[in-house]
């Protein structure tokens, strides 16, 4: 509980500091210009550093976790996605993992009943919530292009239309906004209420969720209630992207809160578990083909080791082998 | 044993509610029945491993080398640079908990540190303290529950020992993890690190030392190997009336056949061994055993990557010396993890061998064209499919069979259909256990990776509970009385497990059932199966 509270307090403190800074004439420019640039730089450099470090570490052995029938005899159907033996199969497997969270979909829950009887049931809520959260996040991020690029990319326009499809009236309520709130709430309550998950949760686990939630809430507040001046915001945002930053006076407190929280997320991401967004592509149990016996895998640091040779072995047991009539190299 | 083993009714009182004690507290209690004894100095010395000494896990003083902490930290650093798996798995876990109740040790013990995620966190907390920017920046301040780091202390070493020897490296957790994080990989590295300061268990090191010296885990010397083979040939003659020819170290044979040593020394493995002999004779395969490579198993896998390579080297060396064309491998789980995922990389290329072709059917084993080693289930499935065997499945009518996928053939190889195809051909009543307890989701026997000792009995029974439970389900539903499997460790450890949780179900290898069903040319009318038990006429066959 202390971990959740301290995570929430940290996020709140950042938000309040941002609101305060946004209202102070001199500090405002720093917050609106220096902080986003710095955070973005940390994100790009930090993430590249992480990915480079992973890539520099070799993959000495081909260790896929095989989840289906291997390719062996021609009349046995092999599982191309769960036990891929071709590059296309591996790409398919990775696509399923990244786009549909295939492995999480397998999730089961277990219960020990009298008897004893262990029973398992399907437990897909985590999968559903995780999937909704990530897809909503992606849609929301892409929709932001509307504010960052002029003319607005078609993708952002299309998403806008689809996402707002179910709504009449203004402002359009986006589907993704609702889903991200619901899914984040589910994930957070699961962390708190499930005793096992609570037991393993660290400060950073709560911090990530609360921070993302706060970003979502501040964004929505701006859109639906504070009715922020999107023309001013867009002007400011485009200024940032072309390195001619100008800070209009009418951005509003909520915008500064939103901006500071996003900057926090960006700077925090490379140093937290959120780097899974890059790491998932590199996982050697998933992105290697189960073709171990078909194609030799090379280990760059394979070094010679001390072995017991046949000659040493025969020497030790020579007489016994001779007596037993076993063939010998040196009779 | 001094204190009697707990009864099943007691053992099954499992609380899954985590304790109030924070997991970052490393203290563990070495309770009898839940850990393995330390490795004897003679075994460490034989293998040239560091810090050989007399000690036991329940001792206060573990007699670690003075610079043990630096050794571990240096060892971690080295491995973070050598294994992408290790670095990545340290970095990207989101602690979603999807893996938590997938581990048989957690299901059987309720100990939260047996949740794969926490097992890994035992290591990750040290990683966060010593190897991340925040950890290095904050120093000791990073070793707080809030920051998620821990100081590396002797208590942590003891905790690692306890929990890394409470993981059977079965890789079930990895199937469910959204990033494929494989806790077995972390356990393997953890054991490797412990090994650097001499904290190992005898049940791993003694077989490894034996294997290094004599060629097999049991320390059977070449003449002893010949004796057991001769004995098996005699026995098979008594049972079938046919005298098979089984040669040892014969140069120029087409195929080298390597089996786990338990096959010719353990029960019920031995009946599978008889099955191999009958089968290979019947099809007239030109093969030889080797007394030098008289072990396919490789306990190096449970010690260090280097030890895997040291023990595995003899396979190719012997194939080259004997001048065979390719290699056939018997029924064994961890042996096949090594043969499938490590051997070619470590000790290949096997360019002096030929891509395996079955001389009986002409089938070319394309899937083994580089490693040149074929699993006997692949080989036999092909024989059956091509109609090369005369089989009388009624001879297995004593049994109602289910199949236990051993962890490694399932999750390292994907050898799922071959054994099933064979089983359906050689016996008439075969029933699967529930879906999420077989194939890639199979549950471990609970005694793999060198944990199958008597002193570890309670933990083994706990870890084997999910497997036993699934067996019990098919026993009650279909009257299953035989659990077939293709792993030497399974054959040794499932019988006591089933006796404990599901009395009345026996254990057999697939090739025992093949040997029973196989109608050999010129055999005498069989009155018994390979166990010497009378064949059963089945009335139900008419129903
Ligand atoms: C390639 C892109 C990504 C993939 C494939 C991916 C996949 C996953 C998966 C499978 C989970 C586990 C399920 C869960 O706990 O919800 C997860 C968790 C999480 N992801 Fe991602 N993710 C990606 C990008 C991101 C990004 C960009 C963020 C935010 C900046 C993010 C934030 C999170 C958070 C906060 C959790 C933990 C949820 C919890 O605490 O329960 N992910 N991700
Ligand atoms: S399933 Fe994977 S990401 Fe989730 S807690 Fe387990 S190891 Fe971590
Ligand atoms: S590898 Fe197997 S024993 Fe080890 S943590 Fe994972 S599920 Fe448990």
mmCIF file of C-alpha atoms and ligand atoms in Angstrom, chain A residues 200, chain B residues 92-100 116-117 124 173 176-179 181 183, ligand 2:
data_model
loop_
_atom_site.group_PDB
_atom_site.id
_atom_site.type_symbol
_atom_site.label_atom_id
_atom_site.label_comp_id
_atom_site.label_asym_id
_atom_site.label_seq_id
_atom_site.Cartn_x
_atom_site.Cartn_y
_atom_site.Cartn_z
ATOM 1 C CA UNK A 200 5.302 -8.710 -6.232
ATOM 2 C CA UNK B 92 11.810 -6.079 -19.192
ATOM 3 C CA UNK B 93 9.652 -7.985 -16.731
ATOM 4 C CA UNK B 94 6.545 -5.896 -16.004
ATOM 5 C CA UNK B 95 5.584 -8.008 -12.997
ATOM 6 C CA UNK B 96 2.192 -8.718 -14.492
ATOM 7 C CA UNK B 97 2.104 -11.996 -12.603
ATOM 8 C CA UNK B 98 0.911 -14.074 -15.540
ATOM 9 C CA UNK B 99 3.629 -16.595 -14.772
ATOM 10 C CA UNK B 100 2.913 -16.727 -11.046
ATOM 11 C CA UNK B 116 8.688 -17.520 -11.359
ATOM 12 C CA UNK B 117 8.512 -13.754 -11.291
ATOM 13 C CA UNK B 124 16.790 -8.798 -10.412
ATOM 14 C CA UNK B 173 6.576 -20.138 -17.018
ATOM 15 C CA UNK B 176 2.849 -17.898 -20.503
ATOM 16 C CA UNK B 177 5.048 -14.834 -20.209
ATOM 17 C CA UNK B 178 4.114 -12.128 -22.728
ATOM 18 C CA UNK B 179 7.832 -11.580 -23.382
ATOM 19 C CA UNK B 181 10.914 -14.520 -20.054
ATOM 20 C CA UNK B 183 13.004 -18.252 -15.518
HETATM 21 S S1 LIG C 2 4.780 -13.259 -17.002
HETATM 22 FE FE1 LIG C 2 6.741 -12.394 -17.669
HETATM 23 S S2 LIG C 2 6.461 -10.183 -17.494
HETATM 24 FE FE2 LIG C 2 4.803 -11.107 -16.327
HETATM 25 S S3 LIG C 2 5.610 -11.253 -14.256
HETATM 26 FE FE3 LIG C 2 6.093 -13.189 -15.222
HETATM 27 S S4 LIG C 2 8.152 -12.934 -16.035
HETATM 28 FE FE4 LIG C 2 7.357 -10.888 -15.583
#
